[in-house]
Amino acid sequence: MSDKNDHPPAVPLRRTRRAPLGAGLAAVAGLAALLAATVPAPAAAAGSGTPSPAAPSPAASTPAASSPAAPAPAGAPSRTPVPAPVPGEDPRIRPYLPAPTGPRPVGTTSLHLTDTSRPDPWVPAAGNRELMVSLWYPAASRTGHPAPYMTAKESELVLAGTGVTGVPPDALSRTRTHAVADARPAGRRHGLPLVVLSPGFTWPRSSLTALAEDLASHGYVVAGIDHTYESFTTTFPGGRVATCAACSIESEEDFGAKVVRGRAADVSFVLDELTGPHSRWPGGTLIDRSRIAMAGSSIGGASAPATMLADPRVRAGINLDGTMFAPIPASGLDRPFMFMGQPAHAPGGEDPSWDRDWRRLTGWKRWLVVAGSVHASFTDYDMLARQIGVDLGGELTGTRSVEITRRYVRAFTDLHLRGRAQPLLDGPARRHPEVRFCAPGAGTCG
């Protein structure tokens, strides 16, 4: 079956259950492909199909825009031309993230972690599983330089991976952030809740920076994980770059379930490294190990239930617009969980996996859809696309997509990790008319 599209040229809302994971994203070329699809994409330029294995070894692998096109996988939709920037808008304008809304200064740092207990699931020749993790946290002061959003090389790889032309290769690296690089963390011992963020397939951990900065400004430690070889680019200390080796096999049967299982293992390992007796982060003693939640976009959100079932340390979870590739078992999940997505994820809509798993959520739960949103609206990318002159077809202008995602994710974590009442989660709010609460039994959202 083919993907459903909500408007021309083609911005897929979701993949069908039998389509390859990357089919929806592959259907859209250029930045729209990177930022608007509901499903992961192969690391291929527009006009190409599934690439040859991009990183069969741990050595750097850089996709070239001029590489010959590979044949598209069977059943993959045809590609459309790269969309031109919106007329009258300057594609070279410097993108920015909105300022965090909390009172605390924000710091950020990165950790290189190696799990010696398991080989890399995608590139066994690479040896032990390596991960890059970004931490955002309350800082002792605002003094210092904001951290870069990503490197110029990472921007080039992300844009090349989706066949983007017409914008500078370093466009995403120009994005202005607010967290101070390597700032000294602040807080009382075991006083800060932890939120783990898992990005969509092919998307780097930086795609959730605006959400992470905001949570940190409200007193959370946030850990964003790059799931190595599942992203267009992961940069390790010394400049070594891993690209998307997993993209070469993403059309295989049960690939999504494999990704989910691997991400659950990645998260548990990161929790060990952050909250164990010998934390790899100097601020590790600030983390309250009894208050941990997980949120993710696309398959990162779909991985949250599997992580919660495998690791009781994760008390609550959020799926931001991700198809549930690994079903919640019939025995159910009794911890708090929230679905939040675009209108295609309304009950009885184009993705039956949410209807199926909603019935298996036996604890506190909410199902929200956001009118006018597209898949990228729950990351930085819908907003950043507008800023560089690309129209993804969504209707949330300016920074509205980030504002909504931030507000509802924080309401959820404040309720379930801090015990603070959140009327915002009880029903529709005048200040957020785009957000609709779904009643699956009635098949409606209002």
Tab-separated table of C-alpha atoms in Angstrom:
chain	number	residue	atom	x	y	z
A	1	MET	CA	0.000	0.000	0.000
A	2	SER	CA	1.172	3.529	-0.630
A	3	ASP	CA	1.495	6.431	1.759
A	4	LYS	CA	-1.328	8.886	2.265
A	5	ASN	CA	-0.696	12.525	1.393
A	6	ASP	CA	-2.476	15.547	2.759
A	7	HIS	CA	-1.609	18.057	0.067
A	8	PRO	CA	0.561	18.431	-3.020
A	9	PRO	CA	3.370	18.029	-3.811
A	10	ALA	CA	3.417	15.292	-1.194
A	11	VAL	CA	3.839	15.478	2.533
A	12	PRO	CA	3.108	12.009	3.922
A	13	LEU	CA	1.126	11.843	7.126
A	14	ARG	CA	2.075	8.328	8.109
A	15	ARG	CA	3.269	5.099	6.652
A	16	THR	CA	0.992	2.148	6.116
A	17	ARG	CA	1.832	-0.845	8.279
A	18	ARG	CA	3.300	-2.814	5.371
A	19	ALA	CA	5.338	-0.023	3.828
A	20	PRO	CA	9.070	0.251	4.504
A	21	LEU	CA	9.942	2.484	7.427
A	22	GLY	CA	11.498	5.032	5.129
A	23	ALA	CA	8.818	5.037	2.456
A	24	GLY	CA	6.994	8.102	3.700
A	25	LEU	CA	10.090	10.224	4.138
A	26	ALA	CA	11.540	9.030	0.869
A	27	ALA	CA	8.424	10.223	-0.918
A	28	VAL	CA	9.338	13.826	-0.264
A	29	ALA	CA	12.555	15.277	-1.582
A	30	GLY	CA	14.512	18.137	-0.158
A	31	LEU	CA	13.985	19.717	3.214
A	32	ALA	CA	10.326	18.770	3.210
A	33	ALA	CA	11.466	15.152	3.251
A	34	LEU	CA	13.756	15.787	6.163
A	35	LEU	CA	11.300	17.735	8.205
A	36	ALA	CA	7.733	16.735	7.396
A	37	ALA	CA	7.372	12.989	7.026
A	38	THR	CA	5.987	10.775	9.718
A	39	VAL	CA	8.377	7.942	9.112
A	40	PRO	CA	12.134	7.468	8.894
A	41	ALA	CA	14.006	7.800	5.640
A	42	PRO	CA	16.958	6.170	3.986
A	43	ALA	CA	20.098	8.259	3.806
A	44	ALA	CA	19.774	8.931	0.123
A	45	ALA	CA	19.710	12.008	-2.018
A	46	ALA	CA	16.537	12.952	-3.843
A	47	GLY	CA	16.174	10.757	-6.855
A	48	SER	CA	17.972	7.841	-5.242
A	49	GLY	CA	16.603	4.854	-3.441
A	50	THR	CA	17.975	2.931	-0.525
A	51	PRO	CA	21.701	3.662	-0.409
A	52	SER	CA	24.497	1.196	-0.330
A	53	PRO	CA	25.485	0.657	3.308
A	54	ALA	CA	26.552	4.151	4.351
A	55	ALA	CA	28.747	3.115	7.251
A	56	PRO	CA	29.744	-0.567	7.137
A	57	SER	CA	32.573	0.262	9.489
A	58	PRO	CA	33.047	2.757	12.305
A	59	ALA	CA	35.013	4.998	9.973
A	60	ALA	CA	33.490	8.254	8.790
A	61	SER	CA	31.149	8.010	5.849
A	62	THR	CA	29.987	11.114	4.044
A	63	PRO	CA	27.159	10.894	1.501
A	64	ALA	CA	27.995	12.840	-1.628
A	65	ALA	CA	25.348	14.835	-3.421
A	66	SER	CA	26.893	13.809	-6.711
A	67	SER	CA	26.838	10.069	-6.001
A	68	PRO	CA	25.057	7.931	-8.603
A	69	ALA	CA	21.474	7.151	-7.781
A	70	ALA	CA	20.816	3.696	-6.414
A	71	PRO	CA	17.697	1.762	-7.439
A	72	ALA	CA	14.680	2.401	-5.271
A	73	PRO	CA	13.523	-0.474	-3.064
A	74	ALA	CA	10.562	-2.479	-4.265
A	75	GLY	CA	7.319	-0.775	-3.451
A	76	ALA	CA	8.921	2.598	-2.666
A	77	PRO	CA	7.074	5.625	-4.026
A	78	SER	CA	8.600	7.792	-6.690
A	79	ARG	CA	10.514	10.901	-5.642
A	80	THR	CA	9.389	14.453	-6.267
A	81	PRO	CA	11.652	17.374	-7.141
A	82	VAL	CA	13.258	19.356	-4.361
A	83	PRO	CA	10.843	22.156	-3.411
A	84	ALA	CA	11.995	25.713	-3.962
A	85	PRO	CA	12.075	28.166	-1.055
A	86	VAL	CA	8.901	30.112	-0.379
A	87	PRO	CA	8.873	33.153	-2.719
A	88	GLY	CA	9.968	36.342	-1.030
A	89	GLU	CA	11.756	34.628	1.844
A	90	ASP	CA	15.522	34.577	2.216
A	91	PRO	CA	16.767	30.982	2.556
A	92	ARG	CA	20.006	32.310	4.030
A	93	ILE	CA	18.421	33.898	7.078
A	94	ARG	CA	19.964	32.612	10.280
A	95	PRO	CA	17.579	30.203	12.010
A	96	TYR	CA	16.933	30.465	15.737
A	97	LEU	CA	15.270	28.627	18.579
A	98	PRO	CA	12.850	30.546	20.807
A	99	ALA	CA	14.184	31.384	24.243
A	100	PRO	CA	13.452	28.893	27.023
A	101	THR	CA	10.481	29.916	29.150
A	102	GLY	CA	11.802	28.903	32.567
A	103	PRO	CA	13.701	31.029	35.109
A	104	ARG	CA	16.942	29.030	35.203
A	105	PRO	CA	20.035	29.454	33.039
A	106	VAL	CA	20.695	26.420	30.864
A	107	GLY	CA	23.931	24.568	30.277
A	108	THR	CA	24.714	21.743	27.912
A	109	THR	CA	27.480	19.220	27.394
A	110	SER	CA	28.059	16.019	25.445
A	111	LEU	CA	29.157	12.575	26.595
A	112	HIS	CA	30.757	9.768	24.599
A	113	LEU	CA	29.597	6.483	26.121
A	114	THR	CA	30.586	2.902	25.251
A	115	ASP	CA	28.506	-0.101	26.260
A	116	THR	CA	31.020	-2.930	26.615
A	117	SER	CA	28.247	-5.442	27.294
A	118	ARG	CA	26.955	-5.569	23.702
A	119	PRO	CA	28.137	-5.168	20.119
A	120	ASP	CA	26.694	-2.539	17.856
A	121	PRO	CA	23.433	-3.975	16.442
A	122	TRP	CA	23.867	-2.374	13.005
A	123	VAL	CA	27.624	-2.569	12.418
A	124	PRO	CA	29.045	-5.493	14.429
A	125	ALA	CA	32.494	-4.783	12.981
A	126	ALA	CA	32.456	-1.495	14.875
A	127	GLY	CA	32.769	-3.407	18.135
A	128	ASN	CA	30.994	-2.289	21.284
A	129	ARG	CA	27.949	-0.052	21.070
A	130	GLU	CA	28.981	3.615	21.181
A	131	LEU	CA	26.611	6.501	21.808
A	132	MET	CA	26.792	10.269	21.865
A	133	VAL	CA	24.516	11.896	24.433
A	134	SER	CA	23.765	15.585	24.914
A	135	LEU	CA	22.790	16.807	28.362
A	136	TRP	CA	20.853	19.990	29.037
A	137	TYR	CA	20.522	21.093	32.665
A	138	PRO	CA	20.057	24.063	35.014
A	139	ALA	CA	23.320	26.007	35.081
A	140	ALA	CA	25.003	28.012	37.824
A	141	SER	CA	25.132	31.161	35.651
A	142	ARG	CA	24.354	32.510	32.209
A	143	THR	CA	27.998	33.376	31.545
A	144	GLY	CA	29.539	31.763	28.499
A	145	HIS	CA	28.918	31.097	24.849
A	146	PRO	CA	25.811	29.319	23.543
A	147	ALA	CA	26.549	25.838	22.270
A	148	PRO	CA	26.342	25.234	18.516
A	149	TYR	CA	23.187	23.577	17.249
A	150	MET	CA	25.264	21.159	15.176
A	151	THR	CA	28.510	21.307	13.243
A	152	ALA	CA	28.722	22.522	9.673
A	153	LYS	CA	29.607	18.983	8.601
A	154	GLU	CA	26.580	17.561	10.406
A	155	SER	CA	24.352	20.101	8.674
A	156	GLU	CA	25.856	19.134	5.334
A	157	LEU	CA	25.236	15.436	5.959
A	158	VAL	CA	21.666	15.940	7.137
A	159	LEU	CA	20.803	18.114	4.145
A	160	ALA	CA	22.619	15.856	1.681
A	161	GLY	CA	20.906	12.829	3.160
A	162	THR	CA	17.587	14.219	1.983
A	163	GLY	CA	18.749	15.782	-1.255
A	164	VAL	CA	18.403	19.375	-0.149
A	165	THR	CA	19.549	22.032	-2.576
A	166	GLY	CA	19.073	25.774	-2.675
A	167	VAL	CA	20.253	26.414	0.884
A	168	PRO	CA	23.805	26.705	2.213
A	169	PRO	CA	25.140	23.296	3.316
A	170	ASP	CA	25.761	24.703	6.784
A	171	ALA	CA	22.281	26.219	7.122
A	172	LEU	CA	21.209	24.129	10.116
A	173	SER	CA	24.498	24.706	11.923
A	174	ARG	CA	23.739	28.433	11.924
A	175	THR	CA	20.764	27.926	14.245
A	176	ARG	CA	21.029	30.078	17.364
A	177	THR	CA	20.636	28.248	20.656
A	178	HIS	CA	20.447	29.342	24.300
A	179	ALA	CA	22.284	26.733	26.384
A	180	VAL	CA	25.822	27.610	27.477
A	181	ALA	CA	28.416	25.046	26.459
A	182	ASP	CA	29.898	23.099	29.386
A	183	ALA	CA	28.384	25.401	31.998
A	184	ARG	CA	28.641	24.308	35.632
A	185	PRO	CA	25.428	22.463	36.637
A	186	ALA	CA	23.346	23.748	39.541
A	187	GLY	CA	20.830	22.138	41.871
A	188	ARG	CA	20.536	20.229	45.089
A	189	ARG	CA	21.681	16.653	45.458
A	190	HIS	CA	19.162	14.210	43.927
A	191	GLY	CA	16.851	17.164	43.315
A	192	LEU	CA	16.423	17.253	39.528
A	193	PRO	CA	14.066	14.988	37.551
A	194	LEU	CA	15.462	13.457	34.357
A	195	VAL	CA	13.809	13.348	30.938
A	196	VAL	CA	15.326	11.168	28.195
A	197	LEU	CA	14.696	12.275	24.600
A	198	SER	CA	14.931	9.919	21.617
A	199	PRO	CA	14.798	11.470	18.109
A	200	GLY	CA	13.171	10.174	14.960
A	201	PHE	CA	14.938	7.733	12.656
A	202	THR	CA	17.671	9.483	10.612
A	203	TRP	CA	17.283	12.618	12.739
A	204	PRO	CA	20.072	13.600	15.149
A	205	ARG	CA	19.540	14.326	18.832
A	206	SER	CA	19.822	18.044	18.115
A	207	SER	CA	16.393	17.929	16.435
A	208	LEU	CA	14.817	18.167	19.918
A	209	THR	CA	17.004	20.993	21.253
A	210	ALA	CA	14.233	23.563	21.707
A	211	LEU	CA	12.260	21.155	23.895
A	212	ALA	CA	15.374	20.154	25.833
A	213	GLU	CA	16.434	23.727	26.553
A	214	ASP	CA	12.987	24.598	27.823
A	215	LEU	CA	12.733	21.620	30.160
A	216	ALA	CA	16.185	22.398	31.554
A	217	SER	CA	15.162	26.002	32.199
A	218	HIS	CA	12.365	24.636	34.395
A	219	GLY	CA	14.676	22.484	36.486
A	220	TYR	CA	15.031	19.216	34.567
A	221	VAL	CA	18.087	17.334	33.427
A	222	VAL	CA	17.509	16.251	29.828
A	223	ALA	CA	19.462	13.532	28.021
A	224	GLY	CA	19.182	13.476	24.229
A	225	ILE	CA	20.556	10.314	22.630
A	226	ASP	CA	22.027	9.846	19.173
A	227	HIS	CA	21.282	6.218	18.332
A	228	THR	CA	24.424	5.482	16.338
A	229	TYR	CA	24.063	4.327	12.719
A	230	GLU	CA	20.359	5.257	12.801
A	231	SER	CA	21.050	8.935	12.100
A	232	PHE	CA	22.362	10.732	9.051
A	233	THR	CA	25.236	11.851	11.246
A	234	THR	CA	26.759	11.178	14.644
A	235	THR	CA	30.069	12.882	15.413
A	236	PHE	CA	32.414	11.355	17.958
A	237	PRO	CA	35.343	13.009	19.719
A	238	GLY	CA	38.233	13.514	17.318
A	239	GLY	CA	35.880	14.151	14.390
A	240	ARG	CA	34.975	10.561	13.484
A	241	VAL	CA	31.519	10.498	11.895
A	242	ALA	CA	29.066	7.597	11.725
A	243	THR	CA	26.254	7.782	9.200
A	244	CYS	CA	23.066	5.793	8.716
A	245	ALA	CA	24.133	2.189	8.201
A	246	ALA	CA	20.687	1.029	9.322
A	247	CYS	CA	19.114	2.930	6.430
A	248	SER	CA	20.353	0.301	3.989
A	249	ILE	CA	18.116	-2.373	5.527
A	250	GLU	CA	15.155	-0.356	6.759
A	251	SER	CA	12.752	-2.021	4.354
A	252	GLU	CA	13.305	-5.421	5.948
A	253	GLU	CA	10.485	-7.136	7.791
A	254	ASP	CA	10.253	-6.226	11.486
A	255	PHE	CA	12.929	-3.554	11.102
A	256	GLY	CA	10.894	-1.109	13.179
A	257	ALA	CA	10.623	-3.585	16.043
A	258	LYS	CA	14.404	-4.061	15.946
A	259	VAL	CA	14.926	-0.305	16.176
A	260	VAL	CA	12.568	-0.116	19.153
A	261	ARG	CA	14.338	-2.931	20.990
A	262	GLY	CA	17.725	-1.380	20.351
A	263	ARG	CA	16.612	2.009	21.572
A	264	ALA	CA	15.245	0.524	24.774
A	265	ALA	CA	18.677	-1.006	25.392
A	266	ASP	CA	20.382	2.302	24.564
A	267	VAL	CA	18.209	4.197	27.051
A	268	SER	CA	18.763	1.712	29.858
A	269	PHE	CA	22.519	1.878	29.296
A	270	VAL	CA	22.472	5.680	29.356
A	271	LEU	CA	20.497	5.626	32.615
A	272	ASP	CA	23.115	3.313	34.101
A	273	GLU	CA	25.879	5.692	33.061
A	274	LEU	CA	24.121	8.802	34.372
A	275	THR	CA	22.557	7.565	37.595
A	276	GLY	CA	24.851	4.737	38.675
A	277	PRO	CA	27.348	4.956	41.530
A	278	HIS	CA	30.061	6.237	39.180
A	279	SER	CA	28.163	8.660	36.953
A	280	ARG	CA	29.923	9.664	33.763
A	281	TRP	CA	28.584	13.214	34.212
A	282	PRO	CA	29.963	15.403	37.012
A	283	GLY	CA	26.418	16.557	37.762
A	284	GLY	CA	25.098	13.011	38.068
A	285	THR	CA	24.434	13.349	41.798
A	286	LEU	CA	21.897	16.083	41.010
A	287	ILE	CA	19.605	13.597	39.264
A	288	ASP	CA	16.691	12.143	41.200
A	289	ARG	CA	16.765	8.504	40.102
A	290	SER	CA	13.173	7.997	41.235
A	291	ARG	CA	11.819	10.618	38.797
A	292	ILE	CA	12.636	9.667	35.205
A	293	ALA	CA	10.491	10.040	32.079
A	294	MET	CA	11.054	9.440	28.378
A	295	ALA	CA	9.740	11.311	25.349
A	296	GLY	CA	10.576	10.919	21.703
A	297	SER	CA	9.594	11.947	18.211
A	298	SER	CA	8.471	9.451	15.590
A	299	ILE	CA	10.075	6.066	16.268
A	300	GLY	CA	11.787	7.624	19.282
A	301	GLY	CA	8.361	8.123	20.818
A	302	ALA	CA	7.260	4.683	19.694
A	303	SER	CA	10.235	3.294	21.625
A	304	ALA	CA	9.079	4.790	24.922
A	305	PRO	CA	6.596	2.014	25.874
A	306	ALA	CA	9.133	-0.724	25.131
A	307	THR	CA	11.680	1.106	27.245
A	308	MET	CA	9.216	1.515	30.102
A	309	LEU	CA	8.336	-2.169	30.007
A	310	ALA	CA	11.992	-3.178	29.982
A	311	ASP	CA	13.177	-0.652	32.564
A	312	PRO	CA	10.997	0.215	35.571
A	313	ARG	CA	13.121	3.279	36.263
A	314	VAL	CA	11.232	5.098	33.489
A	315	ARG	CA	8.046	6.194	35.238
A	316	ALA	CA	6.202	7.942	32.394
A	317	GLY	CA	6.380	8.267	28.613
A	318	ILE	CA	5.323	10.382	25.639
A	319	ASN	CA	5.028	9.407	21.983
A	320	LEU	CA	5.243	12.447	19.707
A	321	ASP	CA	3.692	11.367	16.412
A	322	GLY	CA	5.277	7.935	16.090
A	323	THR	CA	3.728	4.783	14.641
A	324	MET	CA	3.855	1.987	17.238
A	325	PHE	CA	6.052	-0.502	15.416
A	326	ALA	CA	6.333	-2.738	18.497
A	327	PRO	CA	2.872	-3.318	20.012
A	328	ILE	CA	2.335	-2.917	23.719
A	329	PRO	CA	1.731	-6.496	24.945
A	330	ALA	CA	-1.756	-7.606	25.906
A	331	SER	CA	-0.703	-7.527	29.556
A	332	GLY	CA	-0.638	-3.747	29.194
A	333	LEU	CA	1.366	-0.795	30.484
A	334	ASP	CA	0.151	0.670	33.757
A	335	ARG	CA	2.352	3.784	33.981
A	336	PRO	CA	1.383	7.259	32.694
A	337	PHE	CA	1.563	7.676	28.940
A	338	MET	CA	0.574	10.325	26.409
A	339	PHE	CA	0.095	10.217	22.651
A	340	MET	CA	0.482	13.588	20.917
A	341	GLY	CA	0.450	13.912	17.155
A	342	GLN	CA	-0.854	15.378	13.937
A	343	PRO	CA	-4.498	14.997	12.843
A	344	ALA	CA	-3.744	11.784	10.936
A	345	HIS	CA	-3.285	10.204	14.359
A	346	ALA	CA	-6.872	10.858	15.434
A	347	PRO	CA	-8.813	7.773	16.552
A	348	GLY	CA	-9.877	5.664	13.618
A	349	GLY	CA	-7.488	7.590	11.387
A	350	GLU	CA	-4.619	6.573	9.201
A	351	ASP	CA	-2.519	4.882	11.888
A	352	PRO	CA	-4.362	2.003	13.599
A	353	SER	CA	-1.431	1.323	15.928
A	354	TRP	CA	-2.511	4.091	18.304
A	355	ASP	CA	-6.058	2.693	18.501
A	356	ARG	CA	-4.662	-0.761	19.234
A	357	ASP	CA	-2.236	0.309	21.928
A	358	TRP	CA	-4.532	2.871	23.564
A	359	ARG	CA	-6.588	-0.043	24.858
A	360	ARG	CA	-3.454	-1.547	26.391
A	361	LEU	CA	-2.568	1.565	28.376
A	362	THR	CA	-4.075	0.828	31.781
A	363	GLY	CA	-2.736	3.786	33.765
A	364	TRP	CA	-3.188	7.551	33.399
A	365	LYS	CA	-3.309	8.382	29.686
A	366	ARG	CA	-4.084	11.120	27.180
A	367	TRP	CA	-4.454	11.212	23.412
A	368	LEU	CA	-3.934	14.654	21.876
A	369	VAL	CA	-3.907	15.810	18.273
A	370	VAL	CA	-2.718	19.228	17.162
A	371	ALA	CA	-4.658	20.896	14.367
A	372	GLY	CA	-2.448	22.316	11.637
A	373	SER	CA	0.570	20.231	12.581
A	374	VAL	CA	2.729	17.980	10.427
A	375	HIS	CA	5.137	15.290	11.545
A	376	ALA	CA	8.024	17.703	12.063
A	377	SER	CA	5.903	20.006	14.232
A	378	PHE	CA	6.923	18.026	17.328
A	379	THR	CA	10.621	18.706	16.710
A	380	ASP	CA	12.588	21.859	15.879
A	381	TYR	CA	12.305	21.211	12.171
A	382	ASP	CA	8.859	22.544	11.254
A	383	MET	CA	9.816	25.898	12.754
A	384	LEU	CA	13.348	25.946	11.303
A	385	ALA	CA	12.058	25.039	7.847
A	386	ARG	CA	9.867	28.139	7.850
A	387	GLN	CA	12.794	30.261	8.922
A	388	ILE	CA	14.924	29.199	5.965
A	389	GLY	CA	12.025	29.575	3.535
A	390	VAL	CA	10.632	26.064	3.098
A	391	ASP	CA	6.898	25.454	3.420
A	392	LEU	CA	6.065	21.996	4.783
A	393	GLY	CA	2.326	22.492	4.466
A	394	GLY	CA	1.618	22.890	8.162
A	395	GLU	CA	-0.417	25.735	9.564
A	396	LEU	CA	1.458	26.452	12.808
A	397	THR	CA	3.273	29.651	11.940
A	398	GLY	CA	6.261	31.254	13.582
A	399	THR	CA	7.386	29.373	16.674
A	400	ARG	CA	3.924	28.027	17.488
A	401	SER	CA	4.770	24.355	16.899
A	402	VAL	CA	7.612	24.495	19.418
A	403	GLU	CA	5.511	26.466	21.919
A	404	ILE	CA	2.766	23.828	21.905
A	405	THR	CA	5.134	20.869	22.135
A	406	ARG	CA	7.070	22.465	24.976
A	407	ARG	CA	3.995	23.380	26.971
A	408	TYR	CA	2.262	20.005	26.848
A	409	VAL	CA	5.382	17.927	27.376
A	410	ARG	CA	6.273	19.993	30.432
A	411	ALA	CA	2.730	19.772	31.783
A	412	PHE	CA	3.005	15.992	31.521
A	413	THR	CA	6.387	15.794	33.246
A	414	ASP	CA	5.396	18.308	35.934
A	415	LEU	CA	2.330	16.210	36.731
A	416	HIS	CA	3.961	12.797	36.770
A	417	LEU	CA	7.474	13.564	38.001
A	418	ARG	CA	6.711	16.473	40.333
A	419	GLY	CA	3.130	15.815	41.382
A	420	ARG	CA	1.982	19.283	40.346
A	421	ALA	CA	-1.638	19.550	39.225
A	422	GLN	CA	-1.958	20.378	35.528
A	423	PRO	CA	-5.417	21.593	34.470
A	424	LEU	CA	-3.946	21.954	30.970
A	425	LEU	CA	-4.144	18.170	30.638
A	426	ASP	CA	-7.763	17.963	31.744
A	427	GLY	CA	-9.321	19.282	28.554
A	428	PRO	CA	-9.247	21.920	25.803
A	429	ALA	CA	-7.610	25.233	26.706
A	430	ARG	CA	-8.446	28.657	25.345
A	431	ARG	CA	-4.776	29.551	24.944
A	432	HIS	CA	-4.104	26.387	22.958
A	433	PRO	CA	-7.111	25.968	20.644
A	434	GLU	CA	-5.083	23.810	18.247
A	435	VAL	CA	-4.788	21.017	20.825
A	436	ARG	CA	-7.701	18.602	20.788
A	437	PHE	CA	-8.386	15.865	23.307
A	438	CYS	CA	-9.417	12.575	21.769
A	439	ALA	CA	-12.039	10.177	23.060
A	440	PRO	CA	-11.260	6.939	21.220
A	441	GLY	CA	-14.475	5.282	22.350
A	442	ALA	CA	-16.463	7.987	20.632
A	443	GLY	CA	-13.998	8.293	17.773
A	444	THR	CA	-13.798	12.051	18.194
A	445	CYS	CA	-11.334	14.760	19.221
A	446	GLY	CA	-12.455	18.092	20.563
